[in-house]
Amino acid sequence: MHPIHELEAIELSGDGDLWQLSLYSDRLQLRSHGGTVLDVIRREVLPLRLLVVDSLLAPRTIVVSFSDGDRRSFQLEREEFDQFRGWLGPPTRADLIIALNRRLRFMLPIGLMLMLLSLPIAGDPPKADFIGMGMGAVLVVLGLLNRYKPSRWLFLIDAAWFCGLSLRILFDITRGASEWWFVFIILGLWLTSSGITHFRVYRSATG
């Protein structure tokens, strides 16, 4: 059986070697620059072992979890990336749930921890951090909704949360906090952009 597409990809997580991706109707085959077949991934398990990213910081990128537990990142040219996404087809409900779990699985414990840290400490007079408590509560709600009512709209709420976090850090910097916190602003804005991208990508998945 001949592949539907033969694509070339640059390995980002190694020495920049050129790999070949063979796209069949039922599987993805990955060959190293030497021509050795290093992995074959069946289509039905692709959502569990493949992450597709196309953002400002990681354009036209796919991240593959190999059978041996190794993770490698590859970058494709725009035309070949579009061919790859076309071969994958539109995201399904199952793809949406996997993507939500990847992004939101730790939100519930992180939210609870943030709420606890926002409470006033016994014997210490500082007031409770109501903003921090509210942001923690949002994460708790996100975590619960992800478990019991998954929806692509959760990506948008998550993006808004990180945007709010970036604004709060910026406000703290204007009040004298270290300028090193700008690193977290950049990270927060990247996660905001990523959340919006996920919301758009999974528009074909119901829920």
Coordinates of N, CA and C in Angstrom, one line a residue:
M1 N 0.8 -1.2 0.0 CA 0.0 0.0 0.0 C 0.9 1.2 0.0
H2 N 0.6 2.1 -0.9 CA 1.4 3.4 -1.0 C 0.8 4.4 -0.1
P3 N 1.6 5.3 0.5 CA 1.1 6.3 1.4 C 0.3 7.4 0.6
I4 N -0.6 8.0 1.3 CA -1.4 9.1 0.7 C -0.5 10.3 0.5
H5 N 0.4 10.6 1.5 CA 1.3 11.7 1.4 C 2.7 11.3 2.0
E6 N 3.7 11.8 1.4 CA 5.1 11.7 2.0 C 5.6 13.1 2.3
L7 N 5.8 13.3 3.6 CA 6.1 14.7 4.1 C 7.5 14.7 4.7
E8 N 8.2 15.8 4.6 CA 9.5 16.0 5.3 C 9.3 16.9 6.4
A9 N 9.9 16.6 7.6 CA 9.8 17.4 8.8 C 11.2 17.6 9.4
I10 N 11.4 18.8 10.0 CA 12.7 19.0 10.7 C 12.5 18.7 12.2
E11 N 13.4 17.9 12.7 CA 13.3 17.6 14.1 C 13.8 18.8 15.0
L12 N 12.9 19.3 15.8 CA 13.2 20.5 16.6 C 13.9 20.1 18.0
S13 N 13.5 18.9 18.4 CA 14.0 18.4 19.8 C 15.3 17.7 19.7
G14 N 16.0 17.7 18.5 CA 17.3 17.0 18.4 C 18.3 17.9 17.7
D15 N 18.9 17.3 16.7 CA 20.0 18.0 16.0 C 19.5 18.7 14.7
G16 N 18.2 18.8 14.5 CA 17.7 19.4 13.3 C 17.7 18.5 12.1
D17 N 17.7 17.2 12.4 CA 17.7 16.2 11.3 C 16.3 16.2 10.5
L18 N 16.4 15.8 9.3 CA 15.2 15.7 8.4 C 14.6 14.3 8.5
W19 N 13.3 14.3 8.9 CA 12.6 13.1 9.0 C 11.6 13.0 7.9
Q20 N 11.1 11.7 7.6 CA 10.1 11.5 6.7 C 8.8 11.0 7.3
L21 N 7.7 11.6 7.1 CA 6.4 11.2 7.6 C 5.6 10.6 6.5
S22 N 5.3 9.3 6.6 CA 4.4 8.7 5.6 C 3.0 8.6 6.1
L23 N 2.1 9.2 5.4 CA 0.7 9.2 5.9 C -0.1 8.2 5.1
Y24 N -0.6 7.1 5.8 CA -1.4 6.1 5.2 C -2.8 6.3 5.7
S25 N -3.8 5.6 5.1 CA -5.2 5.8 5.5 C -5.4 5.3 6.9
D26 N -4.6 4.4 7.4 CA -4.8 3.9 8.8 C -3.7 4.1 9.8
R27 N -2.6 4.8 9.3 CA -1.5 4.9 10.2 C -0.5 6.0 9.8
L28 N 0.3 6.4 10.7 CA 1.4 7.4 10.5 C 2.7 6.6 10.7
Q29 N 3.6 6.7 9.7 CA 4.9 6.0 9.8 C 6.0 7.1 9.8
L30 N 6.9 7.0 10.8 CA 8.0 8.0 10.9 C 9.3 7.3 10.7
R31 N 10.1 7.9 9.8 CA 11.4 7.4 9.4 C 12.5 8.5 9.7
S32 N 13.6 8.0 10.2 CA 14.7 9.0 10.5 C 15.4 9.4 9.3
H33 N 16.3 10.3 9.4 CA 17.0 10.8 8.2 C 17.8 9.7 7.5
G34 N 18.1 8.6 8.3 CA 18.8 7.4 7.7 C 17.9 6.5 7.0
G35 N 16.6 6.7 7.1 CA 15.7 5.8 6.4 C 15.1 4.7 7.2
T36 N 15.5 4.6 8.5 CA 15.1 3.6 9.4 C 13.7 4.0 9.9
V37 N 12.8 3.0 9.9 CA 11.4 3.2 10.4 C 11.5 3.1 12.0
L38 N 11.2 4.2 12.6 CA 11.4 4.3 14.1 C 10.1 4.1 14.8
D39 N 9.0 4.4 14.1 CA 7.7 4.2 14.8 C 6.5 4.1 13.8
V40 N 5.5 3.4 14.2 CA 4.3 3.4 13.4 C 3.1 3.6 14.4
I41 N 2.3 4.6 14.1 CA 1.2 4.9 15.0 C -0.1 4.7 14.3
R42 N -0.9 3.8 14.8 CA -2.2 3.6 14.3 C -3.1 4.8 14.4
R43 N -4.0 5.0 13.4 CA -4.9 6.2 13.4 C -5.7 6.3 14.7
E44 N -6.2 5.2 15.2 CA -7.1 5.2 16.4 C -6.5 5.7 17.6
V45 N -5.1 5.6 17.7 CA -4.4 6.1 18.9 C -3.7 7.4 18.7
L46 N -3.8 8.0 17.5 CA -3.2 9.3 17.3 C -3.5 10.4 18.3
P47 N -4.8 10.5 18.7 CA -5.1 11.6 19.6 C -4.3 11.5 20.9
L48 N -4.0 10.3 21.3 CA -3.2 10.1 22.6 C -1.7 10.3 22.4
R49 N -1.2 10.2 21.2 CA 0.2 10.3 21.0 C 0.7 11.4 20.1
L50 N -0.2 12.3 19.7 CA 0.2 13.3 18.8 C -0.5 14.7 19.3
L51 N 0.4 15.7 19.3 CA -0.1 17.0 19.6 C 0.3 17.9 18.4
V52 N -0.7 18.6 17.9 CA -0.5 19.5 16.7 C -0.6 20.9 17.2
V53 N 0.4 21.7 16.9 CA 0.5 23.1 17.4 C 0.8 24.0 16.2
D54 N 0.1 25.1 16.1 CA 0.4 26.2 15.1 C 0.1 27.5 15.7
S55 N 1.1 28.0 16.5 CA 1.0 29.3 17.2 C 2.2 30.1 16.9
L56 N 2.2 31.3 17.4 CA 3.3 32.3 17.1 C 4.6 31.7 17.6
L57 N 4.7 31.1 18.8 CA 5.9 30.6 19.3 C 6.3 29.2 18.8
A58 N 5.3 28.5 18.3 CA 5.5 27.1 17.8 C 4.7 26.9 16.5
P59 N 5.2 27.5 15.4 CA 4.4 27.4 14.2 C 4.6 26.0 13.5
R60 N 3.5 25.5 13.0 CA 3.5 24.3 12.1 C 4.3 23.1 12.8
T61 N 3.9 22.9 14.0 CA 4.7 21.9 14.8 C 3.8 20.7 15.2
I62 N 4.4 19.5 15.2 CA 3.7 18.4 15.7 C 4.7 17.7 16.8
V63 N 4.1 17.3 17.9 CA 4.8 16.7 19.0 C 4.4 15.2 19.0
V64 N 5.3 14.3 18.9 CA 5.0 12.9 18.8 C 5.5 12.1 20.0
S65 N 4.7 11.3 20.7 CA 5.1 10.5 21.8 C 5.4 9.1 21.1
F66 N 6.6 8.7 21.1 CA 7.0 7.4 20.5 C 6.7 6.3 21.4
S67 N 6.7 5.1 20.8 CA 6.4 3.9 21.6 C 7.3 3.6 22.7
D68 N 8.6 4.1 22.6 CA 9.6 3.8 23.7 C 9.5 4.9 24.8
G69 N 8.5 5.8 24.7 CA 8.3 6.8 25.7 C 9.0 8.1 25.4
D70 N 9.8 8.1 24.3 CA 10.5 9.4 23.9 C 9.5 10.3 23.3
R71 N 9.7 11.6 23.4 CA 8.9 12.7 22.8 C 9.8 13.5 21.9
R72 N 9.3 13.7 20.7 CA 10.1 14.5 19.7 C 9.1 15.5 19.1
S73 N 9.7 16.7 18.8 CA 8.9 17.7 18.1 C 9.5 17.9 16.7
F74 N 8.5 18.1 15.8 CA 8.9 18.3 14.4 C 8.2 19.5 13.8
Q75 N 8.9 20.2 12.8 CA 8.3 21.3 12.2 C 8.2 21.1 10.7
L76 N 7.0 21.4 10.1 CA 6.8 21.2 8.7 C 6.6 22.6 8.0
E77 N 6.8 22.6 6.7 CA 6.5 23.7 5.9 C 5.0 23.9 5.8
R78 N 4.6 25.1 5.5 CA 3.1 25.4 5.6 C 2.3 24.5 4.7
E79 N 2.7 24.2 3.5 CA 1.9 23.4 2.6 C 1.8 22.0 3.1
E80 N 2.9 21.4 3.6 CA 2.9 20.1 4.1 C 2.2 20.0 5.4
F81 N 2.3 21.1 6.3 CA 1.5 21.1 7.5 C 0.0 21.0 7.2
D82 N -0.4 21.8 6.2 CA -1.8 21.8 5.8 C -2.3 20.4 5.3
Q83 N -1.4 19.7 4.6 CA -1.7 18.4 4.1 C -1.8 17.4 5.3
F84 N -0.9 17.6 6.3 CA -1.0 16.8 7.5 C -2.3 16.9 8.2
R85 N -2.7 18.2 8.4 CA -4.0 18.5 9.1 C -5.2 18.0 8.3
G86 N -5.1 18.1 7.0 CA -6.1 17.6 6.1 C -6.3 16.0 6.3
W87 N -5.1 15.4 6.4 CA -5.1 13.9 6.5 C -5.7 13.5 7.9
L88 N -5.4 14.3 8.9 CA -6.0 14.0 10.2 C -7.5 14.2 10.2
G89 N -8.0 15.1 9.5 CA -9.4 15.3 9.4 C -9.9 16.2 10.6
P90 N -11.1 16.6 10.6 CA -11.6 17.5 11.6 C -11.6 16.8 13.0
P91 N -11.4 17.6 14.1 CA -11.3 17.0 15.4 C -12.7 16.4 15.8
T92 N -12.7 15.3 16.5 CA -13.9 14.6 17.0 C -14.1 15.0 18.4
R93 N -15.3 14.5 18.9 CA -15.6 14.7 20.3 C -14.5 14.1 21.2
A94 N -14.0 12.9 20.8 CA -13.0 12.2 21.6 C -11.7 13.0 21.6
D95 N -11.3 13.6 20.5 CA -10.2 14.5 20.4 C -10.3 15.7 21.3
L96 N -11.5 16.3 21.4 CA -11.7 17.4 22.2 C -11.5 17.0 23.7
I97 N -12.0 15.9 24.1 CA -11.9 15.5 25.5 C -10.4 15.3 25.9
I98 N -9.7 14.6 25.0 CA -8.3 14.4 25.2 C -7.5 15.7 25.4
A99 N -7.8 16.7 24.5 CA -7.2 18.0 24.5 C -7.5 18.8 25.8
L100 N -8.8 18.7 26.2 CA -9.2 19.3 27.4 C -8.5 18.7 28.6
N101 N -8.3 17.4 28.7 CA -7.7 16.8 29.8 C -6.2 17.1 29.8
R102 N -5.6 17.3 28.7 CA -4.2 17.7 28.6 C -4.0 19.1 29.2
R103 N -4.9 20.0 29.0 CA -4.7 21.4 29.4 C -5.3 21.6 30.8
L104 N -6.4 21.0 31.2 CA -7.1 21.3 32.4 C -7.1 20.3 33.5
R105 N -6.3 19.2 33.3 CA -6.4 18.2 34.3 C -5.9 18.6 35.7
F106 N -5.0 19.6 35.8 CA -4.5 20.0 37.1 C -5.2 21.2 37.7
M107 N -6.2 21.7 37.0 CA -6.8 23.0 37.4 C -7.5 22.9 38.7
L108 N -8.2 21.8 39.0 CA -8.9 21.6 40.3 C -8.0 21.7 41.5
P109 N -6.9 20.9 41.6 CA -6.0 21.0 42.7 C -5.3 22.4 42.8
I110 N -4.9 22.9 41.6 CA -4.2 24.2 41.6 C -5.2 25.3 42.1
G111 N -6.4 25.3 41.7 CA -7.4 26.2 42.1 C -7.7 26.2 43.6
L112 N -7.8 25.0 44.2 CA -8.0 24.8 45.6 C -6.8 25.3 46.4
M113 N -5.6 25.1 45.9 CA -4.3 25.6 46.5 C -4.3 27.1 46.5
L114 N -4.7 27.7 45.4 CA -4.7 29.1 45.2 C -5.7 29.8 46.2
M115 N -6.8 29.1 46.4 CA -7.8 29.7 47.3 C -7.3 29.6 48.7
L116 N -6.7 28.5 49.1 CA -6.1 28.4 50.5 C -5.0 29.4 50.7
L117 N -4.2 29.6 49.7 CA -3.1 30.6 49.9 C -3.6 32.0 50.0
S118 N -4.8 32.2 49.5 CA -5.4 33.6 49.5 C -6.1 33.9 50.8
L119 N -6.3 32.9 51.7 CA -6.9 33.1 53.0 C -5.9 33.8 53.9
P120 N -6.4 34.6 54.9 CA -5.5 35.2 55.9 C -4.9 34.2 56.8
I121 N -3.6 34.3 57.1 CA -3.0 33.3 58.0 C -3.3 33.7 59.4
A122 N -3.6 32.6 60.2 CA -3.9 32.8 61.7 C -2.8 33.5 62.4
G123 N -3.1 34.5 63.2 CA -2.1 35.3 63.9 C -1.4 36.3 63.1
D124 N -1.7 36.4 61.8 CA -1.1 37.4 61.0 C -2.2 38.3 60.4
P125 N -2.0 39.6 60.5 CA -3.1 40.5 60.2 C -3.5 40.8 58.7
P126 N -2.7 40.3 57.7 CA -3.0 40.7 56.3 C -4.4 40.3 55.9
K127 N -5.1 41.1 55.1 CA -6.4 40.7 54.7 C -6.4 39.6 53.7
A128 N -7.5 39.0 53.5 CA -7.6 37.9 52.5 C -7.5 38.5 51.1
D129 N -6.8 37.7 50.2 CA -6.7 38.1 48.8 C -7.9 37.7 48.1
F130 N -8.9 38.6 47.9 CA -10.1 38.2 47.3 C -10.0 38.0 45.8
I131 N -9.0 38.7 45.2 CA -8.8 38.5 43.8 C -8.2 37.1 43.5
G132 N -7.2 36.7 44.4 CA -6.6 35.4 44.3 C -7.6 34.3 44.6
M133 N -8.5 34.6 45.5 CA -9.5 33.6 45.9 C -10.5 33.4 44.7
G134 N -10.8 34.5 44.1 CA -11.7 34.4 42.9 C -11.1 33.7 41.8
M135 N -9.8 34.0 41.5 CA -9.1 33.3 40.4 C -9.0 31.8 40.7
G136 N -8.8 31.5 42.0 CA -8.7 30.0 42.4 C -10.1 29.4 42.2
A137 N -11.1 30.1 42.5 CA -12.5 29.5 42.3 C -12.8 29.2 40.9
V138 N -12.3 30.1 40.0 CA -12.5 29.9 38.5 C -11.8 28.6 38.1
L139 N -10.6 28.4 38.6 CA -9.9 27.2 38.2 C -10.6 25.9 38.8
V140 N -11.2 26.0 40.0 CA -11.9 24.9 40.5 C -13.2 24.6 39.6
V141 N -13.9 25.6 39.2 CA -15.0 25.4 38.4 C -14.6 24.9 37.0
L142 N -13.5 25.3 36.5 CA -13.0 24.8 35.2 C -12.7 23.3 35.4
G143 N -12.0 22.9 36.5 CA -11.7 21.5 36.7 C -12.9 20.7 36.8
L144 N -13.9 21.2 37.5 CA -15.2 20.4 37.6 C -15.9 20.3 36.3
L145 N -16.0 21.4 35.6 CA -16.7 21.3 34.3 C -16.0 20.4 33.3
N146 N -14.6 20.4 33.4 CA -13.9 19.5 32.5 C -14.2 18.0 32.8
R147 N -14.5 17.7 34.1 CA -14.8 16.3 34.4 C -16.2 16.0 34.1
Y148 N -17.1 16.9 34.3 CA -18.6 16.5 34.2 C -19.3 17.1 33.0
K149 N -18.8 18.1 32.4 CA -19.4 18.7 31.2 C -18.4 19.4 30.3
P150 N -17.6 18.5 29.7 CA -16.5 19.0 28.8 C -17.1 19.8 27.6
S151 N -16.4 20.9 27.2 CA -16.9 21.7 26.1 C -15.7 22.5 25.6
R152 N -15.7 22.9 24.3 CA -14.6 23.7 23.8 C -14.6 25.1 24.4
W153 N -15.8 25.5 24.9 CA -15.8 26.8 25.6 C -14.9 26.9 26.8
L154 N -14.5 25.8 27.3 CA -13.6 25.8 28.5 C -12.2 26.4 28.1
F155 N -11.9 26.1 26.8 CA -10.6 26.7 26.3 C -10.6 28.2 26.4
L156 N -11.8 28.8 26.0 CA -11.9 30.3 26.0 C -11.9 30.8 27.5
I157 N -12.6 30.1 28.4 CA -12.5 30.6 29.8 C -11.1 30.5 30.3
D158 N -10.4 29.4 30.0 CA -9.0 29.2 30.4 C -8.2 30.3 29.8
A159 N -8.4 30.7 28.6 CA -7.6 31.8 28.0 C -7.9 33.1 28.7
A160 N -9.1 33.4 29.0 CA -9.5 34.6 29.7 C -8.8 34.6 31.1
W161 N -8.7 33.5 31.7 CA -8.1 33.4 33.1 C -6.6 33.8 33.0
F162 N -5.9 33.3 32.0 CA -4.5 33.6 31.9 C -4.3 35.0 31.4
C163 N -5.2 35.6 30.7 CA -5.1 37.0 30.3 C -5.3 37.8 31.6
G164 N -6.3 37.5 32.4 CA -6.4 38.2 33.7 C -5.2 38.0 34.6
L165 N -4.6 36.9 34.6 CA -3.4 36.7 35.4 C -2.3 37.6 35.0
S166 N -2.1 37.7 33.6 CA -1.1 38.6 33.1 C -1.3 40.0 33.5
L167 N -2.6 40.4 33.4 CA -2.9 41.8 33.8 C -2.6 42.1 35.3
R168 N -2.9 41.1 36.1 CA -2.7 41.3 37.5 C -1.2 41.4 37.8
I169 N -0.4 40.5 37.2 CA 1.1 40.6 37.3 C 1.6 42.0 36.9
L170 N 1.1 42.4 35.8 CA 1.5 43.8 35.3 C 1.1 44.8 36.3
F171 N 0.0 44.7 36.9 CA -0.4 45.7 37.9 C 0.5 45.6 39.1
D172 N 0.9 44.4 39.5 CA 1.8 44.3 40.7 C 3.2 44.9 40.3
I173 N 3.6 44.7 39.1 CA 4.9 45.3 38.7 C 4.9 46.8 38.8
T174 N 3.8 47.4 38.4 CA 3.6 48.9 38.4 C 3.6 49.4 39.9
R175 N 3.3 48.5 40.8 CA 3.3 48.8 42.2 C 4.6 48.4 42.9
G176 N 5.7 48.0 42.2 CA 7.0 47.8 42.7 C 7.5 46.4 42.7
A177 N 6.7 45.4 42.2 CA 7.2 44.1 42.1 C 8.3 44.0 41.1
S178 N 9.1 42.9 41.2 CA 10.3 42.7 40.4 C 9.9 42.6 38.9
E179 N 10.7 43.2 38.1 CA 10.5 43.2 36.6 C 10.7 41.8 36.1
W180 N 11.3 40.9 36.8 CA 11.4 39.5 36.4 C 10.1 38.8 36.2
W181 N 9.0 39.4 36.8 CA 7.7 38.8 36.6 C 7.2 39.0 35.2
F182 N 7.9 39.8 34.4 CA 7.5 40.0 33.0 C 7.6 38.6 32.3
V183 N 8.5 37.7 32.7 CA 8.6 36.4 32.2 C 7.2 35.7 32.2
F184 N 6.5 35.8 33.4 CA 5.2 35.2 33.6 C 4.1 35.8 32.8
I185 N 4.3 37.2 32.5 CA 3.4 37.8 31.7 C 3.4 37.3 30.3
I186 N 4.6 37.1 29.8 CA 4.8 36.5 28.4 C 4.2 35.1 28.4
L187 N 4.5 34.3 29.4 CA 4.0 32.9 29.5 C 2.4 33.0 29.5
G188 N 1.9 33.9 30.3 CA 0.4 34.0 30.4 C -0.2 34.4 29.1
L189 N 0.4 35.3 28.4 CA -0.1 35.8 27.1 C 0.0 34.6 26.0
W190 N 1.1 33.9 26.1 CA 1.2 32.7 25.2 C 0.1 31.7 25.5
L191 N -0.2 31.4 26.7 CA -1.3 30.5 27.1 C -2.6 31.0 26.7
T192 N -2.8 32.4 26.8 CA -4.0 33.0 26.3 C -4.2 32.7 24.8
S193 N -3.2 33.0 24.1 CA -3.2 32.8 22.6 C -3.5 31.3 22.3
S194 N -2.8 30.4 23.1 CA -3.0 29.0 22.8 C -4.4 28.5 23.1
G195 N -5.0 29.1 24.2 CA -6.4 28.7 24.5 C -7.4 29.1 23.4
I196 N -7.2 30.3 22.9 CA -8.0 30.8 21.8 C -7.9 30.0 20.6
T197 N -6.6 29.6 20.3 CA -6.3 28.7 19.1 C -7.1 27.3 19.3
H198 N -7.0 26.8 20.5 CA -7.7 25.5 20.8 C -9.2 25.7 20.6
F199 N -9.7 26.8 21.0 CA -11.2 27.0 20.9 C -11.6 27.0 19.4
R200 N -10.7 27.6 18.6 CA -11.0 27.6 17.1 C -10.9 26.3 16.5
V201 N -9.8 25.6 16.9 CA -9.5 24.3 16.2 C -10.6 23.3 16.5
Y202 N -11.1 23.3 17.7 CA -12.1 22.3 18.1 C -13.6 22.7 17.8
R203 N -13.8 23.7 16.9 CA -15.1 24.1 16.7 C -16.0 23.1 16.0
S204 N -15.3 22.1 15.3 CA -16.1 21.0 14.6 C -16.5 19.9 15.6
A205 N -15.9 19.9 16.8 CA -16.2 18.9 17.8 C -17.4 19.4 18.6
T206 N -18.4 18.6 18.7 CA -19.6 19.0 19.4 C -19.3 19.1 20.9
G207 N -20.1 19.9 21.6 CA -19.9 20.1 23.1 C -19.4 21.4 23.5

